[in-house]
Amino acid sequence: MKTVEELLAAAREGRTAAIARLLSIVENDEPGAAEIIRATYPHTGRAIKVGFTGPPGAGKSTLVSTLTAAYRKIVPRVAVVAVDPSSPYTGGAILGDRIRMRDRYLDTGVFIRSMSNRGQSGGLSRATRRVVSVLDAMGFDVILVETVGVGQQEIDVVRVVDTVCLLTIPGAGDDIQAIKAGIIEIADVLVVNKADRPGADEAVKDLIQMLNLGTPRNDWRTPVIKTSSNTGNGIEDLMSAVQKHREWATNGGEAKQRNADAMRTEIQALMRGRVLRELENRMDPQHLESVVSQVVDKQLDPYGAVDALLGPEIKK
């Protein structure tokens, strides 16, 4: 088995198998994950990172596949990180995005990583940001992140990418209800996908009206772009909107502030994980089961159970 140093050296040479193994170590938090992040983090910050979210059926995978081909015409390397929902029982995932993006597998300049969200809410898995960070350090020019597509609370993507594209489609019932306050507030670009269908212009008007009624979080004017993967219409407009947002965010300081917010969240998550592991290592399993039994028998309430498990010294 190759060491982390050997994997990093091979990955920097562009070897797909080495990159995939590095991502697996990071995603599964295997021994060496921290070493990989320490070695790669100083080399991050160059890639264009774009996220795609929205309700199921909005055509995220197909649009990402089409965009991947378009970006490959202007940059050498594109990576796709596609997150699929996992089973609450087995933890497994179908990873159907691999099927929808099968046309991209023949392109040696494209790297596709499918991930399970492992039950994590927010549309991504806990390791998505770290996976994107490693891909950035490995020299990919563009990284496209596709979220699960679960609804209005799918906002974690804003902490992973530079530009968030929120998709909807015409003729799918109450389009506005599907992307109302919560998720729409994180959108940097609004996309009416499958715009070759009837009702696309009405969907655009509704989104513009919603934007006009809301209170913007900054002075970026969120554009509404119509796209169609079938015809290719709007793909260049979408790429242009992403580039304009990237330039605005860089020049105005938004990119730096967003990165600081994301790093704060990442550090806090790592701290929580480490503290929890240390507590679990210090805790007597038999004592835990005893306390659980007391709660079940109504001898303790859940808050009292926590006090009993942590003890007075830790509570302070």
PDB file of N, CA and C in Angstrom, residues 182-238:
ATOM      1  N   GLY A 182     -35.021  30.912   2.222  1.00  0.00           N
ATOM      2  CA  GLY A 182     -34.196  29.884   2.822  1.00  0.00           C
ATOM      3  C   GLY A 182     -33.125  29.547   1.817  1.00  0.00           C
ATOM      4  N   ILE A 183     -33.494  28.742   0.833  1.00  0.00           N
ATOM      5  CA  ILE A 183     -32.524  28.344  -0.166  1.00  0.00           C
ATOM      6  C   ILE A 183     -32.295  29.443  -1.208  1.00  0.00           C
ATOM      7  N   ILE A 184     -33.361  30.218  -1.545  1.00  0.00           N
ATOM      8  CA  ILE A 184     -33.186  31.229  -2.583  1.00  0.00           C
ATOM      9  C   ILE A 184     -32.239  32.337  -2.130  1.00  0.00           C
ATOM     10  N   GLU A 185     -32.112  32.509  -0.821  1.00  0.00           N
ATOM     11  CA  GLU A 185     -31.266  33.577  -0.298  1.00  0.00           C
ATOM     12  C   GLU A 185     -29.782  33.315  -0.505  1.00  0.00           C
ATOM     13  N   ILE A 186     -29.411  32.069  -0.771  1.00  0.00           N
ATOM     14  CA  ILE A 186     -27.998  31.771  -0.992  1.00  0.00           C
ATOM     15  C   ILE A 186     -27.636  31.783  -2.466  1.00  0.00           C
ATOM     16  N   ALA A 187     -28.630  31.967  -3.347  1.00  0.00           N
ATOM     17  CA  ALA A 187     -28.378  31.877  -4.784  1.00  0.00           C
ATOM     18  C   ALA A 187     -27.621  33.103  -5.289  1.00  0.00           C
ATOM     19  N   ASP A 188     -26.542  32.854  -6.001  1.00  0.00           N
ATOM     20  CA  ASP A 188     -25.813  33.920  -6.688  1.00  0.00           C
ATOM     21  C   ASP A 188     -26.280  34.045  -8.131  1.00  0.00           C
ATOM     22  N   VAL A 189     -26.750  32.927  -8.675  1.00  0.00           N
ATOM     23  CA  VAL A 189     -27.305  32.894 -10.029  1.00  0.00           C
ATOM     24  C   VAL A 189     -28.545  32.009  -9.992  1.00  0.00           C
ATOM     25  N   LEU A 190     -29.659  32.510 -10.521  1.00  0.00           N
ATOM     26  CA  LEU A 190     -30.875  31.716 -10.638  1.00  0.00           C
ATOM     27  C   LEU A 190     -30.982  31.174 -12.054  1.00  0.00           C
ATOM     28  N   VAL A 191     -31.283  29.882 -12.161  1.00  0.00           N
ATOM     29  CA  VAL A 191     -31.305  29.223 -13.465  1.00  0.00           C
ATOM     30  C   VAL A 191     -32.662  28.582 -13.694  1.00  0.00           C
ATOM     31  N   VAL A 192     -33.325  28.993 -14.762  1.00  0.00           N
ATOM     32  CA  VAL A 192     -34.532  28.293 -15.206  1.00  0.00           C
ATOM     33  C   VAL A 192     -34.072  27.274 -16.231  1.00  0.00           C
ATOM     34  N   ASN A 193     -33.932  26.032 -15.786  1.00  0.00           N
ATOM     35  CA  ASN A 193     -33.421  24.973 -16.649  1.00  0.00           C
ATOM     36  C   ASN A 193     -34.568  24.337 -17.439  1.00  0.00           C
ATOM     37  N   LYS A 194     -34.190  23.553 -18.429  1.00  0.00           N
ATOM     38  CA  LYS A 194     -35.177  22.939 -19.335  1.00  0.00           C
ATOM     39  C   LYS A 194     -36.075  24.023 -19.934  1.00  0.00           C
ATOM     40  N   ALA A 195     -35.423  25.108 -20.338  1.00  0.00           N
ATOM     41  CA  ALA A 195     -36.160  26.290 -20.812  1.00  0.00           C
ATOM     42  C   ALA A 195     -36.775  26.090 -22.182  1.00  0.00           C
ATOM     43  N   ASP A 196     -36.549  24.928 -22.813  1.00  0.00           N
ATOM     44  CA  ASP A 196     -37.214  24.635 -24.079  1.00  0.00           C
ATOM     45  C   ASP A 196     -38.659  24.198 -23.839  1.00  0.00           C
ATOM     46  N   ARG A 197     -39.029  24.027 -22.561  1.00  0.00           N
ATOM     47  CA  ARG A 197     -40.415  23.691 -22.225  1.00  0.00           C
ATOM     48  C   ARG A 197     -41.288  24.948 -22.182  1.00  0.00           C
ATOM     49  N   PRO A 198     -42.584  24.784 -22.362  1.00  0.00           N
ATOM     50  CA  PRO A 198     -43.501  25.939 -22.228  1.00  0.00           C
ATOM     51  C   PRO A 198     -43.485  26.474 -20.803  1.00  0.00           C
ATOM     52  N   GLY A 199     -43.627  27.770 -20.678  1.00  0.00           N
ATOM     53  CA  GLY A 199     -43.714  28.385 -19.358  1.00  0.00           C
ATOM     54  C   GLY A 199     -42.398  28.916 -18.832  1.00  0.00           C
ATOM     55  N   ALA A 200     -41.322  28.829 -19.611  1.00  0.00           N
ATOM     56  CA  ALA A 200     -40.012  29.288 -19.141  1.00  0.00           C
ATOM     57  C   ALA A 200     -40.004  30.793 -18.898  1.00  0.00           C
ATOM     58  N   ASP A 201     -40.605  31.555 -19.803  1.00  0.00           N
ATOM     59  CA  ASP A 201     -40.612  33.013 -19.643  1.00  0.00           C
ATOM     60  C   ASP A 201     -41.400  33.423 -18.401  1.00  0.00           C
ATOM     61  N   GLU A 202     -42.493  32.710 -18.124  1.00  0.00           N
ATOM     62  CA  GLU A 202     -43.284  33.019 -16.936  1.00  0.00           C
ATOM     63  C   GLU A 202     -42.495  32.717 -15.664  1.00  0.00           C
ATOM     64  N   ALA A 203     -41.739  31.628 -15.681  1.00  0.00           N
ATOM     65  CA  ALA A 203     -40.914  31.285 -14.526  1.00  0.00           C
ATOM     66  C   ALA A 203     -39.856  32.351 -14.272  1.00  0.00           C
ATOM     67  N   VAL A 204     -39.275  32.869 -15.358  1.00  0.00           N
ATOM     68  CA  VAL A 204     -38.279  33.939 -15.230  1.00  0.00           C
ATOM     69  C   VAL A 204     -38.915  35.180 -14.606  1.00  0.00           C
ATOM     70  N   LYS A 205     -40.091  35.550 -15.083  1.00  0.00           N
ATOM     71  CA  LYS A 205     -40.778  36.726 -14.551  1.00  0.00           C
ATOM     72  C   LYS A 205     -41.089  36.554 -13.067  1.00  0.00           C
ATOM     73  N   ASP A 206     -41.533  35.363 -12.686  1.00  0.00           N
ATOM     74  CA  ASP A 206     -41.848  35.113 -11.277  1.00  0.00           C
ATOM     75  C   ASP A 206     -40.614  35.252 -10.399  1.00  0.00           C
ATOM     76  N   LEU A 207     -39.478  34.732 -10.874  1.00  0.00           N
ATOM     77  CA  LEU A 207     -38.245  34.808 -10.094  1.00  0.00           C
ATOM     78  C   LEU A 207     -37.759  36.250  -9.975  1.00  0.00           C
ATOM     79  N   ILE A 208     -37.859  36.997 -11.058  1.00  0.00           N
ATOM     80  CA  ILE A 208     -37.447  38.403 -11.019  1.00  0.00           C
ATOM     81  C   ILE A 208     -38.325  39.179 -10.040  1.00  0.00           C
ATOM     82  N   GLN A 209     -39.617  38.892 -10.054  1.00  0.00           N
ATOM     83  CA  GLN A 209     -40.533  39.556  -9.133  1.00  0.00           C
ATOM     84  C   GLN A 209     -40.172  39.214  -7.686  1.00  0.00           C
ATOM     85  N   MET A 210     -39.854  37.950  -7.430  1.00  0.00           N
ATOM     86  CA  MET A 210     -39.472  37.545  -6.089  1.00  0.00           C
ATOM     87  C   MET A 210     -38.210  38.262  -5.642  1.00  0.00           C
ATOM     88  N   LEU A 211     -37.240  38.389  -6.552  1.00  0.00           N
ATOM     89  CA  LEU A 211     -36.001  39.086  -6.220  1.00  0.00           C
ATOM     90  C   LEU A 211     -36.262  40.552  -5.905  1.00  0.00           C
ATOM     91  N   ASN A 212     -37.174  41.166  -6.641  1.00  0.00           N
ATOM     92  CA  ASN A 212     -37.490  42.575  -6.425  1.00  0.00           C
ATOM     93  C   ASN A 212     -38.214  42.811  -5.102  1.00  0.00           C
ATOM     94  N   LEU A 213     -38.986  41.821  -4.664  1.00  0.00           N
ATOM     95  CA  LEU A 213     -39.725  41.961  -3.415  1.00  0.00           C
ATOM     96  C   LEU A 213     -38.844  41.719  -2.194  1.00  0.00           C
ATOM     97  N   GLY A 214     -37.783  40.935  -2.366  1.00  0.00           N
ATOM     98  CA  GLY A 214     -36.927  40.583  -1.243  1.00  0.00           C
ATOM     99  C   GLY A 214     -35.912  41.658  -0.922  1.00  0.00           C
ATOM    100  N   THR A 215     -35.230  41.459   0.207  1.00  0.00           N
ATOM    101  CA  THR A 215     -34.155  42.367   0.612  1.00  0.00           C
ATOM    102  C   THR A 215     -32.817  41.716   0.289  1.00  0.00           C
ATOM    103  N   PRO A 216     -32.056  42.288  -0.632  1.00  0.00           N
ATOM    104  CA  PRO A 216     -30.783  41.659  -1.009  1.00  0.00           C
ATOM    105  C   PRO A 216     -29.785  41.687   0.138  1.00  0.00           C
ATOM    106  N   ARG A 217     -28.968  40.632   0.242  1.00  0.00           N
ATOM    107  CA  ARG A 217     -27.979  40.557   1.317  1.00  0.00           C
ATOM    108  C   ARG A 217     -26.717  41.347   0.990  1.00  0.00           C
ATOM    109  N   ASN A 218     -26.577  41.745  -0.279  1.00  0.00           N
ATOM    110  CA  ASN A 218     -25.431  42.556  -0.698  1.00  0.00           C
ATOM    111  C   ASN A 218     -25.820  43.283  -1.986  1.00  0.00           C
ATOM    112  N   ASP A 219     -24.860  43.929  -2.627  1.00  0.00           N
ATOM    113  CA  ASP A 219     -25.192  44.714  -3.816  1.00  0.00           C
ATOM    114  C   ASP A 219     -25.048  43.931  -5.123  1.00  0.00           C
ATOM    115  N   TRP A 220     -24.879  42.605  -5.022  1.00  0.00           N
ATOM    116  CA  TRP A 220     -24.872  41.779  -6.235  1.00  0.00           C
ATOM    117  C   TRP A 220     -26.301  41.585  -6.724  1.00  0.00           C
ATOM    118  N   ARG A 221     -26.535  41.902  -7.985  1.00  0.00           N
ATOM    119  CA  ARG A 221     -27.853  41.724  -8.579  1.00  0.00           C
ATOM    120  C   ARG A 221     -27.928  40.326  -9.184  1.00  0.00           C
ATOM    121  N   THR A 222     -28.663  39.446  -8.542  1.00  0.00           N
ATOM    122  CA  THR A 222     -28.738  38.042  -8.962  1.00  0.00           C
ATOM    123  C   THR A 222     -29.388  37.927 -10.343  1.00  0.00           C
ATOM    124  N   PRO A 223     -28.657  37.414 -11.329  1.00  0.00           N
ATOM    125  CA  PRO A 223     -29.247  37.267 -12.656  1.00  0.00           C
ATOM    126  C   PRO A 223     -30.113  36.014 -12.742  1.00  0.00           C
ATOM    127  N   VAL A 224     -31.067  36.028 -13.660  1.00  0.00           N
ATOM    128  CA  VAL A 224     -31.901  34.861 -13.940  1.00  0.00           C
ATOM    129  C   VAL A 224     -31.590  34.411 -15.364  1.00  0.00           C
ATOM    130  N   ILE A 225     -31.078  33.197 -15.482  1.00  0.00           N
ATOM    131  CA  ILE A 225     -30.605  32.682 -16.762  1.00  0.00           C
ATOM    132  C   ILE A 225     -31.479  31.510 -17.201  1.00  0.00           C
ATOM    133  N   LYS A 226     -31.861  31.502 -18.466  1.00  0.00           N
ATOM    134  CA  LYS A 226     -32.574  30.356 -19.024  1.00  0.00           C
ATOM    135  C   LYS A 226     -31.571  29.424 -19.706  1.00  0.00           C
ATOM    136  N   THR A 227     -31.669  28.118 -19.389  1.00  0.00           N
ATOM    137  CA  THR A 227     -30.759  27.150 -19.997  1.00  0.00           C
ATOM    138  C   THR A 227     -31.529  25.928 -20.487  1.00  0.00           C
ATOM    139  N   SER A 228     -30.923  25.245 -21.440  1.00  0.00           N
ATOM    140  CA  SER A 228     -31.466  23.982 -21.929  1.00  0.00           C
ATOM    141  C   SER A 228     -30.302  23.086 -22.327  1.00  0.00           C
ATOM    142  N   SER A 229     -30.186  21.957 -21.663  1.00  0.00           N
ATOM    143  CA  SER A 229     -29.123  21.014 -22.004  1.00  0.00           C
ATOM    144  C   SER A 229     -29.388  20.345 -23.346  1.00  0.00           C
ATOM    145  N   ASN A 230     -30.657  20.233 -23.724  1.00  0.00           N
ATOM    146  CA  ASN A 230     -31.005  19.595 -24.999  1.00  0.00           C
ATOM    147  C   ASN A 230     -30.550  20.430 -26.184  1.00  0.00           C
ATOM    148  N   THR A 231     -30.768  21.740 -26.101  1.00  0.00           N
ATOM    149  CA  THR A 231     -30.435  22.605 -27.229  1.00  0.00           C
ATOM    150  C   THR A 231     -29.097  23.317 -27.055  1.00  0.00           C
ATOM    151  N   GLY A 232     -28.608  23.377 -25.815  1.00  0.00           N
ATOM    152  CA  GLY A 232     -27.365  24.104 -25.548  1.00  0.00           C
ATOM    153  C   GLY A 232     -27.579  25.581 -25.325  1.00  0.00           C
ATOM    154  N   ASN A 233     -28.818  26.028 -25.443  1.00  0.00           N
ATOM    155  CA  ASN A 233     -29.108  27.454 -25.252  1.00  0.00           C
ATOM    156  C   ASN A 233     -28.859  27.868 -23.800  1.00  0.00           C
ATOM    157  N   GLY A 234     -28.247  29.021 -23.639  1.00  0.00           N
ATOM    158  CA  GLY A 234     -28.039  29.592 -22.319  1.00  0.00           C
ATOM    159  C   GLY A 234     -26.801  29.118 -21.585  1.00  0.00           C
ATOM    160  N   ILE A 235     -26.102  28.140 -22.104  1.00  0.00           N
ATOM    161  CA  ILE A 235     -24.921  27.611 -21.408  1.00  0.00           C
ATOM    162  C   ILE A 235     -23.827  28.673 -21.327  1.00  0.00           C
ATOM    163  N   GLU A 236     -23.576  29.350 -22.426  1.00  0.00           N
ATOM    164  CA  GLU A 236     -22.563  30.411 -22.414  1.00  0.00           C
ATOM    165  C   GLU A 236     -22.995  31.564 -21.521  1.00  0.00           C
ATOM    166  N   ASP A 237     -24.292  31.876 -21.509  1.00  0.00           N
ATOM    167  CA  ASP A 237     -24.794  32.937 -20.629  1.00  0.00           C
ATOM    168  C   ASP A 237     -24.572  32.572 -19.165  1.00  0.00           C
ATOM    169  N   LEU A 238     -24.787  31.310 -18.830  1.00  0.00           N
ATOM    170  CA  LEU A 238     -24.574  30.855 -17.458  1.00  0.00           C
ATOM    171  C   LEU A 238     -23.103  30.946 -17.073  1.00  0.00           C
TER     172      LEU A 238
END
